[in-house]
XYZ file of N, CA and C in Angstrom:
564
model
N -10.076 -7.079 -13.915
C -10.561 -7.536 -12.626
C -9.823 -8.824 -12.244
N -9.537 -8.944 -10.994
C -8.864 -10.121 -10.460
C -9.915 -11.177 -10.131
N -9.652 -12.410 -10.530
C -10.556 -13.521 -10.239
C -9.925 -14.354 -9.124
N -10.614 -14.446 -8.001
C -10.065 -15.111 -6.811
C -9.618 -16.538 -7.105
N -10.397 -17.277 -7.868
C -10.028 -18.672 -8.144
C -8.738 -18.759 -8.960
N -8.501 -17.792 -9.843
C -7.243 -17.764 -10.611
C -6.057 -17.519 -9.689
N -6.207 -16.581 -8.758
C -5.132 -16.274 -7.806
C -4.849 -17.505 -6.954
N -5.890 -18.109 -6.426
C -5.715 -19.300 -5.587
C -5.038 -20.429 -6.361
N -5.436 -20.622 -7.613
C -4.853 -21.688 -8.424
C -3.367 -21.434 -8.697
N -3.030 -20.207 -9.085
C -1.622 -19.869 -9.338
C -0.786 -20.063 -8.072
N -1.315 -19.652 -6.945
C -0.576 -19.796 -5.695
C -0.483 -21.265 -5.275
N -1.511 -22.054 -5.527
C -1.469 -23.486 -5.211
C -0.377 -24.174 -6.035
N -0.379 -23.935 -7.342
C 0.640 -24.537 -8.214
C 2.041 -24.084 -7.815
N 2.166 -22.817 -7.485
C 3.472 -22.297 -7.079
C 3.940 -22.961 -5.795
N 3.038 -23.096 -4.843
C 3.432 -23.718 -3.566
C 3.919 -25.146 -3.776
N 3.227 -25.897 -4.615
C 3.635 -27.278 -4.880
C 5.020 -27.326 -5.522
N 5.226 -26.501 -6.534
C 6.507 -26.492 -7.252
C 7.645 -25.970 -6.372
N 7.373 -24.938 -5.605
C 8.413 -24.354 -4.745
C 8.796 -25.321 -3.632
N 7.821 -25.994 -3.052
C 8.105 -26.982 -2.011
C 8.985 -28.101 -2.567
N 8.667 -28.567 -3.772
C 9.473 -29.618 -4.407
C 10.878 -29.108 -4.728
N 10.972 -27.897 -5.238
C 12.277 -27.324 -5.574
C 13.145 -27.157 -4.327
N 12.546 -26.706 -3.229
C 13.292 -26.570 -1.974
C 13.790 -27.924 -1.480
N 12.980 -28.948 -1.636
C 13.390 -30.294 -1.217
C 14.561 -30.791 -2.069
N 14.511 -30.511 -3.368
C 15.595 -30.930 -4.266
C 16.890 -30.188 -3.967
N 16.791 -28.931 -3.550
C 17.976 -28.091 -3.349
C 18.470 -28.081 -1.903
N 17.854 -28.878 -1.041
C 18.131 -28.807 0.396
C 19.612 -28.981 0.732
N 20.323 -29.837 0.032
C 21.726 -30.092 0.346
C 22.696 -29.276 -0.495
N 22.178 -28.463 -1.395
C 23.044 -27.650 -2.248
C 23.428 -26.355 -1.534
N 24.610 -25.868 -1.810
C 25.073 -24.623 -1.199
C 25.639 -23.690 -2.261
N 25.685 -22.435 -1.906
C 26.329 -21.385 -2.692
C 25.923 -21.422 -4.169
N 26.917 -21.487 -5.059
C 26.646 -21.402 -6.492
C 25.759 -22.508 -7.015
N 25.946 -23.713 -6.523
C 25.121 -24.834 -6.987
C 23.661 -24.624 -6.599
N 23.431 -24.130 -5.402
C 22.051 -23.861 -4.959
C 21.441 -22.737 -5.791
N 22.217 -21.667 -5.982
C 21.699 -20.540 -6.755
C 21.372 -20.973 -8.180
N 22.239 -21.756 -8.783
C 21.982 -22.227 -10.144
C 20.735 -23.103 -10.198
N 20.572 -23.985 -9.230
C 19.405 -24.882 -9.220
C 18.105 -24.103 -9.094
N 18.049 -23.146 -8.171
C 16.780 -22.436 -7.963
C 16.508 -21.421 -9.074
N 17.544 -20.814 -9.633
C 17.308 -19.823 -10.686
C 16.991 -20.477 -12.026
N 17.629 -21.598 -12.330
C 17.388 -22.245 -13.622
C 16.008 -22.898 -13.691
N 15.381 -23.108 -12.551
C 14.034 -23.699 -12.543
C 13.023 -22.827 -13.264
N 13.317 -21.554 -13.426
C 12.352 -20.630 -14.027
C 12.756 -20.162 -15.417
N 13.775 -20.792 -16.002
C 14.143 -20.449 -17.377
C 12.956 -20.737 -18.286
N 12.666 -19.796 -19.139
C 11.552 -19.970 -20.063
C 10.215 -19.481 -19.532
N 10.172 -19.066 -18.262
C 8.912 -18.526 -17.720
C 8.576 -17.229 -18.457
N 7.318 -16.956 -18.571
C 6.856 -15.767 -19.280
C 7.210 -14.497 -18.519
N 7.399 -13.405 -19.267
C 7.565 -12.084 -18.652
C 6.176 -11.463 -18.524
N 5.889 -10.954 -17.338
C 4.619 -10.275 -17.094
C 4.890 -9.093 -16.177
N 4.753 -7.904 -16.695
C 4.964 -6.706 -15.883
C 3.950 -6.686 -14.746
N 4.432 -6.442 -13.534
C 3.539 -6.429 -12.379
C 2.991 -7.807 -12.066
N 3.842 -8.825 -12.155
C 3.391 -10.211 -12.025
C 2.827 -10.543 -10.649
N 3.306 -9.875 -9.619
C 2.876 -10.215 -8.260
C 2.182 -9.045 -7.582
N 1.358 -9.406 -6.615
C 0.690 -8.421 -5.782
C 0.768 -8.869 -4.338
N -0.224 -8.521 -3.562
C -0.250 -8.870 -2.142
C -1.145 -10.069 -1.852
N -1.608 -10.755 -2.874
C -2.499 -11.891 -2.669
C -3.918 -11.418 -2.361
N -4.799 -12.368 -2.122
C -6.210 -12.032 -1.929
C -6.465 -11.180 -0.687
N -5.547 -11.181 0.267
C -5.712 -10.352 1.462
C -5.264 -8.908 1.224
N -4.690 -8.631 0.059
C -4.195 -7.290 -0.239
C -5.308 -6.262 -0.323
N -5.001 -5.069 0.102
C -5.994 -3.996 0.076
C -6.158 -3.421 -1.331
N -5.028 -3.215 -2.030
C -5.080 -2.562 -3.336
C -4.705 -3.485 -4.498
N -3.847 -4.463 -4.253
C -3.349 -5.300 -5.337
C -3.467 -6.770 -4.934
N -4.497 -7.438 -5.444
C -4.777 -8.817 -5.057
C -4.252 -9.840 -6.064
N -3.305 -9.432 -6.913
C -2.625 -10.411 -7.751
C -1.907 -11.395 -6.829
N -1.521 -12.555 -7.345
C -0.868 -13.555 -6.485
C 0.355 -12.979 -5.770
N 0.558 -13.412 -4.542
C 1.728 -12.985 -3.778
C 2.966 -13.762 -4.215
N 2.759 -14.924 -4.797
C 3.846 -15.745 -5.326
C 3.274 -16.554 -6.478
N 4.126 -16.840 -7.454
C 3.733 -17.641 -8.607
C 4.993 -18.130 -9.295
N 4.837 -19.076 -10.236
C 6.000 -19.601 -10.947
C 5.841 -19.545 -12.460
N 4.681 -19.115 -12.932
C 4.416 -19.131 -14.370
C 4.841 -17.866 -15.084
N 5.018 -16.765 -14.366
C 5.369 -15.495 -15.004
C 6.044 -14.588 -13.983
N 6.967 -13.780 -14.477
C 7.730 -12.873 -13.614
C 7.999 -11.576 -14.356
N 8.224 -10.504 -13.595
C 8.930 -9.356 -14.136
C 10.325 -9.413 -13.509
N 11.170 -8.444 -13.807
C 12.563 -8.519 -13.327
C 12.646 -8.604 -11.806
N 11.942 -7.739 -11.117
C 12.004 -7.714 -9.647
C 11.418 -8.977 -9.031
N 10.286 -9.439 -9.558
C 9.661 -10.613 -8.942
C 10.505 -11.862 -9.170
N 11.210 -11.935 -10.308
C 12.097 -13.072 -10.551
C 13.255 -13.048 -9.553
N 13.890 -11.898 -9.405
C 15.021 -11.783 -8.475
C 14.567 -12.093 -7.047
N 13.450 -11.521 -6.623
C 12.962 -11.768 -5.263
C 12.630 -13.243 -5.039
N 12.004 -13.873 -6.027
C 11.648 -15.287 -5.891
C 12.899 -16.157 -5.814
N 13.859 -15.898 -6.681
C 15.098 -16.690 -6.679
C 15.863 -16.489 -5.371
N 15.998 -15.253 -4.914
C 16.714 -15.017 -3.652
C 15.981 -15.643 -2.467
N 14.657 -15.556 -2.463
C 13.892 -16.177 -1.376
C 14.122 -17.686 -1.365
N 14.138 -18.303 -2.540
C 14.422 -19.740 -2.628
C 15.849 -20.046 -2.175
N 16.773 -19.196 -2.528
C 18.169 -19.403 -2.146
C 18.323 -19.390 -0.622
N 17.660 -18.442 0.029
C 17.778 -18.292 1.487
C 16.906 -19.279 2.273
N 15.827 -19.765 1.671
C 14.832 -20.572 2.398
C 15.239 -22.036 2.499
N 14.659 -22.717 3.495
C 14.863 -24.156 3.632
C 13.538 -24.927 3.600
N 12.414 -24.204 3.710
C 11.101 -24.844 3.629
C 10.080 -23.780 3.226
N 8.809 -24.217 3.092
C 7.768 -23.295 2.630
C 7.612 -22.059 3.527
N 7.467 -22.220 4.847
C 7.302 -21.019 5.678
C 8.486 -20.047 5.572
N 9.704 -20.584 5.499
C 10.850 -19.676 5.395
C 10.909 -19.023 4.012
N 10.419 -19.710 2.976
C 10.330 -19.082 1.652
C 9.409 -17.862 1.704
N 8.228 -18.035 2.287
C 7.275 -16.921 2.372
C 7.881 -15.770 3.179
N 8.507 -16.077 4.287
C 9.132 -15.044 5.110
C 10.222 -14.311 4.326
N 11.072 -15.055 3.644
C 12.141 -14.433 2.858
C 11.564 -13.583 1.730
N 10.551 -14.096 1.041
C 9.943 -13.349 -0.055
C 9.353 -12.032 0.450
N 8.695 -12.081 1.592
C 8.104 -10.861 2.152
C 9.180 -9.870 2.579
N 10.262 -10.366 3.172
C 11.355 -9.471 3.571
C 12.049 -8.860 2.363
N 12.161 -9.603 1.286
C 12.797 -9.081 0.075
C 11.907 -8.082 -0.657
N 10.623 -8.326 -0.654
C 9.700 -7.557 -1.479
C 9.142 -6.311 -0.786
N 9.023 -6.359 0.539
C 8.331 -5.292 1.265
C 9.195 -4.712 2.381
N 8.995 -3.428 2.621
C 9.694 -2.754 3.721
C 9.347 -3.461 5.024
N 10.387 -3.949 5.686
C 10.255 -4.668 6.958
C 9.288 -5.852 6.876
N 9.088 -6.395 5.682
C 8.240 -7.569 5.504
C 6.751 -7.305 5.612
N 6.342 -6.036 5.687
C 4.912 -5.700 5.769
C 4.288 -5.776 4.376
N 3.364 -6.699 4.192
C 2.797 -6.977 2.882
C 1.670 -5.992 2.585
N 2.058 -4.813 2.106
C 1.096 -3.808 1.652
C 1.656 -3.136 0.408
N 0.780 -2.636 -0.420
C 1.208 -1.950 -1.636
C 2.129 -0.774 -1.304
N 1.792 -0.036 -0.269
C 2.580 1.144 0.086
C 3.936 0.789 0.685
N 4.107 -0.432 1.179
C 5.391 -0.873 1.718
C 6.208 -1.691 0.716
N 5.670 -1.923 -0.464
C 6.383 -2.696 -1.480
C 7.592 -1.902 -1.987
N 8.692 -2.607 -2.239
C 9.869 -1.988 -2.857
C 9.601 -1.878 -4.359
N 9.096 -0.717 -4.787
C 8.765 -0.505 -6.191
C 9.998 -0.167 -7.029
N 10.995 0.457 -6.414
C 12.177 0.909 -7.152
C 13.434 0.246 -6.601
N 14.237 -0.325 -7.493
C 15.451 -1.027 -7.088
C 16.415 -0.087 -6.376
N 16.779 1.005 -7.024
C 17.817 1.893 -6.473
C 17.340 2.713 -5.284
N 16.093 3.087 -5.271
C 15.573 3.952 -4.223
C 15.172 3.186 -2.961
N 14.649 1.974 -3.125
C 14.098 1.237 -1.993
C 14.772 -0.118 -1.766
N 14.797 -0.959 -2.801
C 15.234 -2.345 -2.650
C 16.714 -2.439 -2.272
N 17.590 -1.858 -3.085
C 19.029 -1.932 -2.792
C 19.370 -1.365 -1.420
N 18.964 -0.136 -1.089
C 19.326 0.405 0.226
C 18.809 -0.442 1.395
N 17.592 -0.956 1.275
C 17.029 -1.768 2.367
C 17.858 -3.030 2.590
N 18.252 -3.690 1.531
C 18.972 -4.949 1.670
C 20.458 -4.758 1.956
N 21.005 -3.635 1.534
C 22.376 -3.321 1.935
C 22.417 -2.997 3.426
N 21.435 -2.233 3.898
C 21.379 -1.890 5.326
C 21.187 -3.135 6.189
N 20.457 -4.121 5.666
C 20.224 -5.360 6.409
C 21.405 -6.331 6.296
N 22.402 -5.992 5.488
C 23.569 -6.847 5.329
C 23.358 -8.019 4.391
N 22.285 -7.989 3.625
C 21.993 -9.094 2.699
C 22.684 -8.916 1.357
N 22.949 -7.687 0.987
C 23.574 -7.392 -0.296
C 24.704 -6.394 -0.106
N 25.616 -6.418 -1.040
C 26.725 -5.467 -1.042
C 26.819 -4.898 -2.453
N 26.858 -3.589 -2.570
C 26.943 -2.946 -3.874
C 28.377 -3.069 -4.396
N 28.536 -3.805 -5.478
C 29.859 -4.006 -6.070
C 29.967 -3.319 -7.434
N 29.044 -2.414 -7.722
C 29.002 -1.757 -9.025
C 30.333 -1.101 -9.368
N 30.875 -0.297 -8.458
C 32.131 0.399 -8.740
C 33.280 -0.577 -8.940
N 33.304 -1.637 -8.152
C 34.362 -2.643 -8.291
C 34.315 -3.297 -9.671
N 33.151 -3.691 -10.093
C 33.006 -4.337 -11.398
C 33.313 -3.351 -12.517
N 32.787 -2.131 -12.388
C 33.021 -1.128 -13.422
C 34.508 -0.824 -13.567
N 35.216 -0.749 -12.469
C 36.648 -0.435 -12.559
C 37.423 -1.584 -13.202
N 36.974 -2.809 -13.003
C 37.631 -3.962 -13.639
C 37.351 -4.001 -15.137
N 36.145 -3.650 -15.514
C 35.741 -3.760 -16.912
C 36.089 -2.542 -17.750
N 35.992 -1.371 -17.151
C 36.125 -0.155 -17.966
C 37.097 0.858 -17.381
N 37.869 0.461 -16.425
C 38.809 1.414 -15.837
C 38.094 2.545 -15.143
N 38.415 3.751 -15.533
C 37.828 4.940 -14.901
C 36.573 5.427 -15.606
N 35.970 4.610 -16.422
C 34.814 5.036 -17.216
C 33.501 4.973 -16.441
N 33.566 4.667 -15.161
C 32.358 4.567 -14.339
C 31.724 5.949 -14.165
N 30.440 6.051 -14.462
C 29.701 7.299 -14.300
C 28.463 7.000 -13.468
N 28.241 7.794 -12.448
C 27.067 7.612 -11.597
C 26.014 8.634 -11.965
N 24.782 8.186 -12.057
C 23.660 9.079 -12.342
C 22.826 9.231 -11.086
N 22.257 10.395 -10.928
C 21.377 10.658 -9.800
C 20.028 11.108 -10.357
N 18.978 10.467 -9.866
C 17.626 10.794 -10.299
C 16.772 10.979 -9.058
N 15.999 12.030 -9.039
C 15.059 12.240 -7.941
C 13.715 11.625 -8.323
N 13.195 10.775 -7.445
C 11.896 10.146 -7.679
C 10.948 10.621 -6.591
N 9.878 11.228 -7.003
C 8.839 11.687 -6.077
C 7.868 10.525 -5.894
N 8.085 9.741 -4.823
C 7.286 8.538 -4.606
C 5.798 8.841 -4.490
N 5.455 9.904 -3.793
C 4.042 10.240 -3.624
C 3.392 10.508 -4.977
N 4.064 11.266 -5.819
C 3.521 11.569 -7.149
C 3.455 10.306 -8.007
N 4.486 9.458 -7.901
C 4.514 8.233 -8.691
C 3.357 7.311 -8.298
N 3.162 7.089 -6.989
C 2.072 6.220 -6.531
C 0.721 6.788 -6.952
N 0.536 8.096 -6.783
C -0.724 8.710 -7.191
C -0.956 8.517 -8.692
N 0.102 8.649 -9.475
C -0.002 8.470 -10.928
C -0.321 7.014 -11.292
N 0.229 6.062 -10.546
C 0.048 4.637 -10.809
C -1.256 4.072 -10.243
N -1.930 4.818 -9.401
C -3.056 4.280 -8.630
C -4.095 3.577 -9.498
N -4.449 4.155 -10.614
C -5.501 3.568 -11.439
C -5.124 2.181 -11.955
N -3.867 2.000 -12.357
C -3.452 0.678 -12.848
C -2.999 -0.235 -11.713
N -2.634 0.331 -10.561
C -2.131 -0.465 -9.440
C -3.242 -1.197 -8.694
N -4.437 -0.641 -8.682
C -5.538 -1.275 -7.954
C -6.074 -2.426 -8.793
N -5.808 -3.641 -8.298
C -6.236 -4.878 -8.966
C -6.885 -5.744 -7.898
N -8.213 -5.696 -7.846
C -8.952 -6.371 -6.782
C -10.072 -7.234 -7.359
N -10.541 -8.172 -6.517
C -11.589 -9.110 -6.929
C -12.974 -8.472 -7.000
N -13.240 -7.576 -6.132
C -14.572 -6.986 -6.111
C -14.549 -5.683 -5.357
N -15.712 -5.208 -4.998
C -15.797 -3.960 -4.260
C -15.782 -2.764 -5.186
N -15.723 -1.617 -4.592
C -15.742 -0.362 -5.330
C -14.305 0.008 -5.707
N -13.886 -0.423 -6.897
C -12.519 -0.203 -7.345
C -12.166 1.278 -7.361
N -13.056 2.116 -7.846
C -12.756 3.552 -7.944
C -12.519 4.166 -6.566
N -13.256 3.717 -5.566
C -13.014 4.212 -4.204
C -11.620 3.836 -3.733
N -11.178 2.625 -4.086
C -9.829 2.199 -3.718
C -8.769 2.999 -4.463
N -9.023 3.305 -5.736
C -8.091 4.152 -6.493
C -7.988 5.521 -5.819
N -9.119 6.118 -5.478
C -9.126 7.424 -4.806
C -8.392 7.359 -3.473
N -8.629 6.284 -2.715
C -7.969 6.106 -1.413
C -6.456 5.969 -1.583
N -6.020 5.171 -2.572
C -4.581 5.003 -2.809
C -3.943 6.323 -3.218
N -4.622 7.092 -4.030
C -4.099 8.414 -4.408
C -3.912 9.291 -3.174
N -4.846 9.232 -2.247
C -4.733 10.014 -1.008
C -3.628 9.469 -0.108
N -3.498 8.142 -0.040
C -2.470 7.509 0.795
C -1.069 7.741 0.248
N -0.965 8.067 -1.019
C 0.354 8.245 -1.655
C 1.229 9.254 -0.908
N 0.616 10.247 -0.315
C 1.380 11.263 0.399
C 2.095 10.667 1.618
N 1.617 9.526 2.106
C 2.194 8.902 3.310
C 3.161 7.765 3.002
N 3.471 7.556 1.732
C 4.302 6.405 1.374
C 5.721 6.578 1.929
N 6.230 5.556 2.579
C 7.601 5.631 3.095
C 8.604 5.448 1.962
N 9.734 6.095 2.081
C 10.790 5.946 1.072
C 11.905 5.126 1.658
């Protein structure tokens, strides 16, 4: 069960630290800025599913931002949001644009998969460029092999529903059932 005061506390501490970090990095550019914002989280704990939609979230009320623990995606999104941002409001905006389809903060709009959702969305927006083939050709010549995997998002969300619903109160099972039903409408 999610405890509202824990979420609020984690988000309060994160806001203070992120605001200070943005102030320290305000005049840094490019590599120096990226190094400053990314190294701030060295040693942070790994926590699978570290972030959610905050207390306003329908299905996942874990903190929307935090600095004490990350999984791979939340670390990358937090660092990139800090890199692009110049103040607290722009950090939140960048984090939402990086984490959610069109910045809509909902579980069903979250970029759950890097290759299926996150990479294509940010390449289409011009924020990222896929250099995998370029790097592979430099490192291994013609040894580059591409894999293709089909992911059934509706089935995946329905399967994850029981562990994905993390809320402070209410009828959790009803929310699990609702998320399972909503899975058929998930955008890819």
